[in-house]
Structure formats: structure tokens, C-alpha cells
PDB file of C-alpha atoms and ligand atoms in Angstrom:
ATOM      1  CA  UNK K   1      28.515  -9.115  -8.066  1.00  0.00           C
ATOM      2  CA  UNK K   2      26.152 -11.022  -5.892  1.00  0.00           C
ATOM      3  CA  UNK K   3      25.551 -10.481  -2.117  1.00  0.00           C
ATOM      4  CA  UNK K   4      23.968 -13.723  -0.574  1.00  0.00           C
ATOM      5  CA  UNK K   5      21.291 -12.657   2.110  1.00  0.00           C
ATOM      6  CA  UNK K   6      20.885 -14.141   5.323  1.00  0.00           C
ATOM      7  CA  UNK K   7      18.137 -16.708   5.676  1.00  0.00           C
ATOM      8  CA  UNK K   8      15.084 -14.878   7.053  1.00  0.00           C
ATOM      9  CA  UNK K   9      13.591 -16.016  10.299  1.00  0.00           C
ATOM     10  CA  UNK K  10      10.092 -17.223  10.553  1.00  0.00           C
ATOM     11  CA  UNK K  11       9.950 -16.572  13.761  1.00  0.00           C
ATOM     12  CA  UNK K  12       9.313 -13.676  15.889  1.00  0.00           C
ATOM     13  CA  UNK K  13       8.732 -11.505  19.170  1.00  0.00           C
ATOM     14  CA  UNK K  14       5.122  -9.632  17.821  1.00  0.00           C
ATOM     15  CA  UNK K  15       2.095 -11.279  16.854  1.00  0.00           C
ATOM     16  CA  UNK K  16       0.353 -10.176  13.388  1.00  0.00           C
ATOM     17  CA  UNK K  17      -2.347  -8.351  15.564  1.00  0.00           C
ATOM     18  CA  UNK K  18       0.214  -6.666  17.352  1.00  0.00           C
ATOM     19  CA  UNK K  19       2.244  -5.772  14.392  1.00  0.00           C
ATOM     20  CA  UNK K  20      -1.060  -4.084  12.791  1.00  0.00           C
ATOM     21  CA  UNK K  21      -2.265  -2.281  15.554  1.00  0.00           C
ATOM     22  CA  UNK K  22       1.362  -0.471  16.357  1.00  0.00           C
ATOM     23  CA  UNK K  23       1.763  -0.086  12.308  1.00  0.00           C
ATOM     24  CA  UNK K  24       2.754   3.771  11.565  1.00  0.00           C
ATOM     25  CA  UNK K  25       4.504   5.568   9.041  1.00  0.00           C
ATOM     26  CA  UNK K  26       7.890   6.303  10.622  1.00  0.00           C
ATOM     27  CA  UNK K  27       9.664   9.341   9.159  1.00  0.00           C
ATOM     28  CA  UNK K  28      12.235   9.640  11.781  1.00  0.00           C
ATOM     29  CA  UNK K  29      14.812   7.281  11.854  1.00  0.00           C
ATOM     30  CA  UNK K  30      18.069   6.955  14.539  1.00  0.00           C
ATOM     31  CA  UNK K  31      21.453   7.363  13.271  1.00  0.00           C
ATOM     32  CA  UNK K  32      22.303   3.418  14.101  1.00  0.00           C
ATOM     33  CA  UNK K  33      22.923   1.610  11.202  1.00  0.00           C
ATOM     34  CA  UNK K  34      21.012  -1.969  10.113  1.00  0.00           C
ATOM     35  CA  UNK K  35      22.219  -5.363   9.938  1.00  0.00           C
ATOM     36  CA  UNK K  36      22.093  -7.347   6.787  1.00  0.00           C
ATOM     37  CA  UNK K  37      19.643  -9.723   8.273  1.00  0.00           C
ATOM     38  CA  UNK K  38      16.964  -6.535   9.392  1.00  0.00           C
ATOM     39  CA  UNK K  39      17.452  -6.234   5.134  1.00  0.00           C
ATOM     40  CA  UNK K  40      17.279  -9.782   4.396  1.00  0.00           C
ATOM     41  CA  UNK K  41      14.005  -9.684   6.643  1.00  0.00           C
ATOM     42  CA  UNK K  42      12.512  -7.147   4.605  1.00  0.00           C
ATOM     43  CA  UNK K  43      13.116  -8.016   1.282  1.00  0.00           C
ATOM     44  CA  UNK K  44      11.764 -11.421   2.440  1.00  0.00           C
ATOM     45  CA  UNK K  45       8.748  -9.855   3.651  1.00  0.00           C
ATOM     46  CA  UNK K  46       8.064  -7.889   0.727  1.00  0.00           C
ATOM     47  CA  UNK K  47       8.389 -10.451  -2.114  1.00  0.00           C
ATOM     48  CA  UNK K  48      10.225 -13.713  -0.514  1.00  0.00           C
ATOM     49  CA  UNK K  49       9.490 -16.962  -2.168  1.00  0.00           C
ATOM     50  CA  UNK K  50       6.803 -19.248  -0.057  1.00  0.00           C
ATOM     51  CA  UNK K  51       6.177 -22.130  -2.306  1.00  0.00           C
ATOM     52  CA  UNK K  52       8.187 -24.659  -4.381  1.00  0.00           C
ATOM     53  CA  UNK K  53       6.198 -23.606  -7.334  1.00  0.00           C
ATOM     54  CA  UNK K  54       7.636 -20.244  -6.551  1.00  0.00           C
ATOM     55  CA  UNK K  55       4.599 -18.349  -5.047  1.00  0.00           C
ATOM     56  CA  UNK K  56       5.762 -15.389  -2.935  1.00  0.00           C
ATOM     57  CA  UNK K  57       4.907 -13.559   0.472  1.00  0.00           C
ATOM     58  CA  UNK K  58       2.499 -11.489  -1.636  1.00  0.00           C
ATOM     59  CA  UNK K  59      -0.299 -12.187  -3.666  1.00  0.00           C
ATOM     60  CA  UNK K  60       0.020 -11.993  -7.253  1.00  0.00           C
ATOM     61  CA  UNK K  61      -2.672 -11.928 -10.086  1.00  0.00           C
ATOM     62  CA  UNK K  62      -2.141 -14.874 -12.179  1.00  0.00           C
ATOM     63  CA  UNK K  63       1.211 -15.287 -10.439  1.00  0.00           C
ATOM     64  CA  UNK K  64       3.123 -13.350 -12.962  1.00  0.00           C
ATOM     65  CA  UNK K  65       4.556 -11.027 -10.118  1.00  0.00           C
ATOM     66  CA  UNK K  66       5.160  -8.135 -11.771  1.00  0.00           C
ATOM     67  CA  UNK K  67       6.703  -6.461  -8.755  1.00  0.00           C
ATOM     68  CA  UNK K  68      10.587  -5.387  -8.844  1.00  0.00           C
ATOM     69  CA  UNK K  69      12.343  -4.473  -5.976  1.00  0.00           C
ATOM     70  CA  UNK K  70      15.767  -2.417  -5.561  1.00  0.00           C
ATOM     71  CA  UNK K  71      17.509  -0.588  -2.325  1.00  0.00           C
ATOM     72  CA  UNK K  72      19.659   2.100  -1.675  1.00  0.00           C
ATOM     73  CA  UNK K  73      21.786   1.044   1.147  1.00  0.00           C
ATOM     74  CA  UNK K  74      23.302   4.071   2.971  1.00  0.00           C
ATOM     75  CA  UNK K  75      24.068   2.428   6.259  1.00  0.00           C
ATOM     76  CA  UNK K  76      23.684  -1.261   6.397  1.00  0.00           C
ATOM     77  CA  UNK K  77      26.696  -3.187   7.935  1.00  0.00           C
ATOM     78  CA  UNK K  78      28.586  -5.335   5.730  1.00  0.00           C
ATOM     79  CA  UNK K  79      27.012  -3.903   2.209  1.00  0.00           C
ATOM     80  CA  UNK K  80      28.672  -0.927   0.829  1.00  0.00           C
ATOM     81  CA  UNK K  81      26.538   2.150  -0.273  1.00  0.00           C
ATOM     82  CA  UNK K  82      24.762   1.871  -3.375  1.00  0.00           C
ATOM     83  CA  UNK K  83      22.315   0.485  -5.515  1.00  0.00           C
ATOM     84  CA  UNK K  84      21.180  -3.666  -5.276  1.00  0.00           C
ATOM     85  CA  UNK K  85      18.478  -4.924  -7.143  1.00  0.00           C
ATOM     86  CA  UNK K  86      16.533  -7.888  -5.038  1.00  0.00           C
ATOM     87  CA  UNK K  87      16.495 -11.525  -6.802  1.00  0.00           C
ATOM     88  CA  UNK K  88      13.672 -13.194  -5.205  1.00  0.00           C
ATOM     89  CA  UNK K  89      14.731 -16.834  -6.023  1.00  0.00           C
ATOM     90  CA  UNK K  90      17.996 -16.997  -5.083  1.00  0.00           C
ATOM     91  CA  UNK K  91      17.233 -14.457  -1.975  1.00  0.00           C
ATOM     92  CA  UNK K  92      20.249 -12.410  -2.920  1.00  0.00           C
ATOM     93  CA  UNK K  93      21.411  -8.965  -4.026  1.00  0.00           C
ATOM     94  CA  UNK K  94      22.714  -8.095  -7.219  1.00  0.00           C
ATOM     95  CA  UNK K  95      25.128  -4.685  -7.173  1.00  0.00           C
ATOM     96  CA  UNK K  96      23.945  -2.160  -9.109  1.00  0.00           C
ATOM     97  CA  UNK K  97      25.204   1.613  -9.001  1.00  0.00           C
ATOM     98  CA  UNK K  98      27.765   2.346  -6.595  1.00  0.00           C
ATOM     99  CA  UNK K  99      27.913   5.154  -3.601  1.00  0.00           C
ATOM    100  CA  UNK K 100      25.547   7.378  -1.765  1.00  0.00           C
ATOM    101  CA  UNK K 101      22.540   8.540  -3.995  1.00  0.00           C
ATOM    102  CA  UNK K 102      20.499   9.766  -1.052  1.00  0.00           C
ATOM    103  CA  UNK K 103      20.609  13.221  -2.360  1.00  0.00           C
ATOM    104  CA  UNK K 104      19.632  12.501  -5.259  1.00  0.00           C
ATOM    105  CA  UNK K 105      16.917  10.245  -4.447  1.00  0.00           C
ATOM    106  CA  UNK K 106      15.830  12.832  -1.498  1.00  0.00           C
ATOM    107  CA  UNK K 107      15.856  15.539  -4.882  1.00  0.00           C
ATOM    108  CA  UNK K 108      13.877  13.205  -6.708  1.00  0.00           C
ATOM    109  CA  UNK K 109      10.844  12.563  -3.856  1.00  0.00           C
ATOM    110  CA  UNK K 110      10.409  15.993  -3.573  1.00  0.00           C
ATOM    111  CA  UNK K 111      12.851  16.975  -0.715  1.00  0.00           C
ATOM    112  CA  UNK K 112      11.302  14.924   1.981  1.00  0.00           C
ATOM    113  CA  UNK K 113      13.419  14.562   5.080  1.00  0.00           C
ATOM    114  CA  UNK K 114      12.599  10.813   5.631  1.00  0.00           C
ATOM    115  CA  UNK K 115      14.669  10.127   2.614  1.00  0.00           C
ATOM    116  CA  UNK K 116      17.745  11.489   3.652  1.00  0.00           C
ATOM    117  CA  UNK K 117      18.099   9.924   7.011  1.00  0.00           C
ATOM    118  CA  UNK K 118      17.167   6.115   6.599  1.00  0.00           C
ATOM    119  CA  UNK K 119      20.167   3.531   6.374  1.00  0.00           C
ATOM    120  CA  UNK K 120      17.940   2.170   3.629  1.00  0.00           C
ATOM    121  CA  UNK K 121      15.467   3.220   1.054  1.00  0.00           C
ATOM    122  CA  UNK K 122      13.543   0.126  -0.779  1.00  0.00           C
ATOM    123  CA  UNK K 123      12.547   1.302  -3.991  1.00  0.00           C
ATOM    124  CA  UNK K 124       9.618  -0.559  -5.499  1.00  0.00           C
ATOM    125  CA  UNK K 125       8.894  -0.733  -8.930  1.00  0.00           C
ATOM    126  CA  UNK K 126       6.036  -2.714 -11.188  1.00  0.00           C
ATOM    127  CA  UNK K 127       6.201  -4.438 -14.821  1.00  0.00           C
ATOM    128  CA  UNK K 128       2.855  -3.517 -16.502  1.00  0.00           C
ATOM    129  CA  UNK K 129       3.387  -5.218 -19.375  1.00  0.00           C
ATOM    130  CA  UNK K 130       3.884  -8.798 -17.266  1.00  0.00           C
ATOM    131  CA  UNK K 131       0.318  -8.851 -16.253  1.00  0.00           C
ATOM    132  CA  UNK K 132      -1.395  -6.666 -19.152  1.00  0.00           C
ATOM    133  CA  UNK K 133      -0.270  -9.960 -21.182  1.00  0.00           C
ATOM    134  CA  UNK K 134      -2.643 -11.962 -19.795  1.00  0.00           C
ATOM    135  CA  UNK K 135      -5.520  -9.268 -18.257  1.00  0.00           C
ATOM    136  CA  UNK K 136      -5.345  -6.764 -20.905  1.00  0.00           C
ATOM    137  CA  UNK K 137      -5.828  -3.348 -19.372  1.00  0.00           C
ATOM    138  CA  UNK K 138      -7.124  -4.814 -16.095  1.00  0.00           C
ATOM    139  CA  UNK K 139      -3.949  -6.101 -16.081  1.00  0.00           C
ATOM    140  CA  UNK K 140      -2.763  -2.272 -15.017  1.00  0.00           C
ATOM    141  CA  UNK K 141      -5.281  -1.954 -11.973  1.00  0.00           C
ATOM    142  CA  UNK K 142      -3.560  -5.202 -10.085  1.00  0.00           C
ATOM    143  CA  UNK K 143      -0.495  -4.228 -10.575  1.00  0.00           C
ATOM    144  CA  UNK K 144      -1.466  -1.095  -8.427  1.00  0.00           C
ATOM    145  CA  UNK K 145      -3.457  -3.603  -6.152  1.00  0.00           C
ATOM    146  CA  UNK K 146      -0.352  -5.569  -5.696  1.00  0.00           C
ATOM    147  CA  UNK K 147       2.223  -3.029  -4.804  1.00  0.00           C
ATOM    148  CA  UNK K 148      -0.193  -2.591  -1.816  1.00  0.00           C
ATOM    149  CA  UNK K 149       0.002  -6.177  -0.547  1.00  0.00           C
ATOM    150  CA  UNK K 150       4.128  -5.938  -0.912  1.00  0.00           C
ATOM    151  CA  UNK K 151       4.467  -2.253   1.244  1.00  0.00           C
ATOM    152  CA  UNK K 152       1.653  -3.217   3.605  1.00  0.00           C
ATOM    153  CA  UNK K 153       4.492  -6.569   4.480  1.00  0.00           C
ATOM    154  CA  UNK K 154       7.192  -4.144   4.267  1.00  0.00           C
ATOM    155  CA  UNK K 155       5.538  -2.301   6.525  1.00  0.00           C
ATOM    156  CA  UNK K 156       4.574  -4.881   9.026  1.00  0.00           C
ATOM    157  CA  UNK K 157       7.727  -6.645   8.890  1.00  0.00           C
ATOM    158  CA  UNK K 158       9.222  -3.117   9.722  1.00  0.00           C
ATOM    159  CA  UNK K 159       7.424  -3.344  12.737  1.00  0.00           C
ATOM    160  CA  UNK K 160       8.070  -6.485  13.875  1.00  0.00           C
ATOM    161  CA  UNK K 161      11.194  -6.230  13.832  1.00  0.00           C
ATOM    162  CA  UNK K 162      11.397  -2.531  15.583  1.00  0.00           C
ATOM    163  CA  UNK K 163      12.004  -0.656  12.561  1.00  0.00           C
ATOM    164  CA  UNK K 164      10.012   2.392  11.014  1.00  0.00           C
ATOM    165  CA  UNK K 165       9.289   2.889   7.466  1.00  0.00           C
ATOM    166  CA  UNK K 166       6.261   5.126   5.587  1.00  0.00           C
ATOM    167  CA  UNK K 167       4.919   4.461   1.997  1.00  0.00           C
ATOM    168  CA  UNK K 168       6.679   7.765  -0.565  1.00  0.00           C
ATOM    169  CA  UNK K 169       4.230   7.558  -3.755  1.00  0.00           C
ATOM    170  CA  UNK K 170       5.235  11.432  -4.060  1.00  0.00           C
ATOM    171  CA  UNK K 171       8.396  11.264  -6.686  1.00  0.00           C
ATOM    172  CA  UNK K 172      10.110  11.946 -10.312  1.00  0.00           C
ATOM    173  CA  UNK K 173       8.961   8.736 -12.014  1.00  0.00           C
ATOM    174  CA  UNK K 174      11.318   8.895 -14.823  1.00  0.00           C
ATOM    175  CA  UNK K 175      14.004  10.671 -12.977  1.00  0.00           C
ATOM    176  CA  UNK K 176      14.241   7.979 -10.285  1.00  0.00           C
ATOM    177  CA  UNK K 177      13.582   5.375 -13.000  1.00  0.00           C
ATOM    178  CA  UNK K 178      16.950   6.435 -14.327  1.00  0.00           C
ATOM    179  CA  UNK K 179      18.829   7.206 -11.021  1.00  0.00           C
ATOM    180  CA  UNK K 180      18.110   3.443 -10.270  1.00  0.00           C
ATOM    181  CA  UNK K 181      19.157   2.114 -13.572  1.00  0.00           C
ATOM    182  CA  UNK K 182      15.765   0.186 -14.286  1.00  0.00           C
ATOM    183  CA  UNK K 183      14.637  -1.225 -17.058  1.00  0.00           C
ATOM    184  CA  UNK K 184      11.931   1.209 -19.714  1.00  0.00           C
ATOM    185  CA  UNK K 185       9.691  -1.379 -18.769  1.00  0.00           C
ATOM    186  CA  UNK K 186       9.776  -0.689 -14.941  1.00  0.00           C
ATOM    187  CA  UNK K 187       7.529   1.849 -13.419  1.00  0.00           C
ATOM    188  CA  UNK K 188       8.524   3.395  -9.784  1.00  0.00           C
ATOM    189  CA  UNK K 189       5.468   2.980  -7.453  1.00  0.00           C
ATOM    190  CA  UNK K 190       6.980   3.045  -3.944  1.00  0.00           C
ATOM    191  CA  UNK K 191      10.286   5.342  -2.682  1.00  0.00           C
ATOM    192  CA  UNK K 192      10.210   2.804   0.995  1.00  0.00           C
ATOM    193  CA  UNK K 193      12.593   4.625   3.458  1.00  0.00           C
ATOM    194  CA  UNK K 194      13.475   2.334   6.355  1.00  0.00           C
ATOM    195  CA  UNK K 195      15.650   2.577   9.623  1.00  0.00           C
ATOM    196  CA  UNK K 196      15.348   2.008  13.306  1.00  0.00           C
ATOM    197  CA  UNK K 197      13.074   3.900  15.250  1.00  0.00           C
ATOM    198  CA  UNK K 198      14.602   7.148  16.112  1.00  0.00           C
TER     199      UNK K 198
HETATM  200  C1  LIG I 201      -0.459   5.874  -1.793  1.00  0.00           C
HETATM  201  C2  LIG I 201       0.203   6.527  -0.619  1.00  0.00           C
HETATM  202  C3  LIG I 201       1.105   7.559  -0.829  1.00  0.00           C
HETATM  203  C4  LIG I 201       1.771   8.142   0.266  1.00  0.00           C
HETATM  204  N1  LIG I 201       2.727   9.088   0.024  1.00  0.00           N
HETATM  205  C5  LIG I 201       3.396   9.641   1.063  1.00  0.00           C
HETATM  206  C6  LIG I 201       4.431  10.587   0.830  1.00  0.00           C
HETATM  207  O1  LIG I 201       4.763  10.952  -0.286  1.00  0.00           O
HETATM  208  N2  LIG I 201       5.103  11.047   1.925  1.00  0.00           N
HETATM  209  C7  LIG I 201       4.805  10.661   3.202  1.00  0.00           C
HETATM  210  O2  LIG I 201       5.459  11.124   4.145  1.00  0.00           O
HETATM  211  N3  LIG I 201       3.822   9.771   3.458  1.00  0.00           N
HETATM  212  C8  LIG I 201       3.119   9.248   2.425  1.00  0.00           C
HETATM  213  N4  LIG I 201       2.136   8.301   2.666  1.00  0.00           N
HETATM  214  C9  LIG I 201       1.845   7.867   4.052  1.00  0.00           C
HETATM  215  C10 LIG I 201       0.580   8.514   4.605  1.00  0.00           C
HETATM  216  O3  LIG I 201       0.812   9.893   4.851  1.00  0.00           O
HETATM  217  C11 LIG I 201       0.163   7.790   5.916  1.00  0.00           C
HETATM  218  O4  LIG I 201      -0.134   6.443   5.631  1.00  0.00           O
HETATM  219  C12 LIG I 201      -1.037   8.458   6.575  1.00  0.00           C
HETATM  220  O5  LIG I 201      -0.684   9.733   7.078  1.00  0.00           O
HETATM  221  C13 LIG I 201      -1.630   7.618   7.712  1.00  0.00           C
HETATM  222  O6  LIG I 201      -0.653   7.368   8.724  1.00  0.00           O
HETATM  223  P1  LIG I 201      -0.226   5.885   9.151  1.00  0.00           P
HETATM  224  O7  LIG I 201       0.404   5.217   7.946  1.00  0.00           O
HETATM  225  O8  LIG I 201       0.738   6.069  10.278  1.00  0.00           O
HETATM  226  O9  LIG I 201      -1.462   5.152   9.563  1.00  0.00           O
HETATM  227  C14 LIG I 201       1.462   7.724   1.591  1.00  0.00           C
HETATM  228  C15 LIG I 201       0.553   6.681   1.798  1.00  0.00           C
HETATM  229  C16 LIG I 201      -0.055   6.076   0.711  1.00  0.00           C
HETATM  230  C17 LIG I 201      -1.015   4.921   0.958  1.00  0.00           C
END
């Protein structure tokens, strides 16, 4: 099933410079739960479509975004818990596995407490193959560069908008690879708690 998002807003109460000077990585999070729009927001943020030839929020090498995004949704108002997988065009959800995985995914990045309490975790994942097409084995060191771009916007938009959230590259690759149902051709590089600031 599909979840339409909210539009995002393109608006807001921070300025960039005051969005990158309060920036922090937020591991405590308060029990409140988020709205589908703080999601919507931060989805957007992280790989929204900008352009009617499809560009995103993020820069991409060659534009081939190789960037996947899913959440685990915990504690978000209106979306039962479970697994969505982002769909950047039509700015939607699509449902994936159902119920509350935090355990599991807490298990999985190595028992770090940050997991366990956020609403929502965004998990980030990369297509090698998508740019090693067309760069070769170059190809592998922007898909790094680009996961950077897309949790430095998660990040900011996080802040903007009052929430916390901290980059996880400590995990289980293959293990949360499998927990999330992604493809063999998706790589985890980002576990992305986020929640309210505690
Ligand atoms: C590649 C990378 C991996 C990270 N992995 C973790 C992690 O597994 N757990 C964690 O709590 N923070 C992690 N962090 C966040 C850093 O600890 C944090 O950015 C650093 O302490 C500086 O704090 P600041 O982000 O508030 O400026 C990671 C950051 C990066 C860039």
C-alpha cells in the first residue's frame, strides 16, 4: 500500500546559518511522538525532488542517484509501525514489513540506546552498481560522497524543524540489509535515528 506524504514546506523559522551552527548529533529523544509532516519534511530534505528534470535536494554524480531511503516508524501519528520504503517522485511511502523492529534494529547497530528510543529511524542505503555503470570504480567513492550530502540535510532539516538526529555508520550490514527487506544490490550506509529533542 501507498501512504501519500504531506507536501513539504519551503518555508521556515531558522536560517541555514542558524541551522548549521546549532547542528548536533542528538541521541536523546522525548517520548512525544512525530507528525507525518516532521517525516514528510525529512524525507524531503534528504532526497526530495527539486527540478522537473527530476534533480533532487542532494547532489548526485551524473544524476544517477544511487541513494535509497527506508524508515522504521515506531511512533509517528497516523502511520502504523513498520517498515516504508521512500519513493522520491511521487513523495510517498510504500509499506514494507509490518510492526516494531526497533529491537532488532537496536541488535543490529550494536546496542546503541539512540536506536531504541526515536519515533523514527531513517535507514539509508546506496546502489553501487547505479553509478559504477558510468564511473567505473570511482563510481564507489561518490556514492560514499553522496550519502554525506543526504544525512548532512537530514540533519539540518532535523534541526530546523526542532528535532535531533546523529549519523549510526556502526551496524550489521547484511543483517540490517535483510531486516529491511532490501534489494542484494542495496548497501546500508546510514542507521538515521530521529525524534524530538528530549
Ligand atoms: C561516518 C560517521 C559515523 C558515525 N557513527 C556513529 C555511531 O555509530 N554512533 C553515534 O552515536 N554517533 C556516530 N557518529 C556521530 C559522531 O559521533 C558525531 O558527529 C561527533 O561526535 C561530532 O558531534 P556532532 O555531530 O554533534 O558535531 C558518526 C558520524 C559519522 C560522520
Amino acid at each position: 500500500m501507498a501512504i501519500d506524504l504531506p507536501k513539504p514546506r519551503l518555508k521556515g523559522d531558522l536560517s541555514v546559518e542558524e541551522a548549521i551552527l546549532k547542528r548536533r548529533s542528538i541521541r536523546e529523544y522525548s517520548p512525544e511522538p512525530l507528525t507525518l509532516e516532521e517525516v514528510s519534511q525529512i524525507l524531503w530534505a534528504a532526497q526530495g525532488i527539486t527540478h522537473p528534470y527530476g534533480y533532487r535536494t542532494a547532489p548526485s554524480a551524473g544524476a544517477l542517484y544511487p541513494i535509497e531511503l527506508y524508515i522504521h516508524a515506531t511512533n509517528v501519528v497516523e502511520l502504523e509501525k513498520g517498515i516504508y520504503r521512500y519513493d522520491p517522485e511521487r513523495h510517498l511511502l510504500l509499506e514494507g514489513r509490518r510492526g516494531d523492529l526497533s529491537s532488532e534494529i537496536y541488535r543490529i547497530g550494536l546496542s546503541q540506546e539512540q536506536i531504541i528510543t526515536a519515533p523514527l529511524i531513517v535507514l539509508i542505503f546506496g546502489v553501487f552498481s547505479r553509478t559504477t555503470f558510468k564511473y567505473g570504480k570511482r563510481g564507489i567513492r561518490y556514492v560514499f560522497n553522496e550519502v554525506g550530502h543526504v544525512g548532512q540535510n537530514i540533519y539540518l532539516q532535523a534541526t530546523a524543524l526542532g528535532l535531533g538526529t546523529v549519523a549510526i555508520g556502526a551496524f550489521y550490514d547484511e543483517e540490517l540489509r535483510e531486516l529491511v527487506g532490501a534489494g542484494r544490490e542495496e548497501s546500508p550506509l546510514y542507521i538515521m535515528p530521529v525524534g524530538k529533542v528530549g
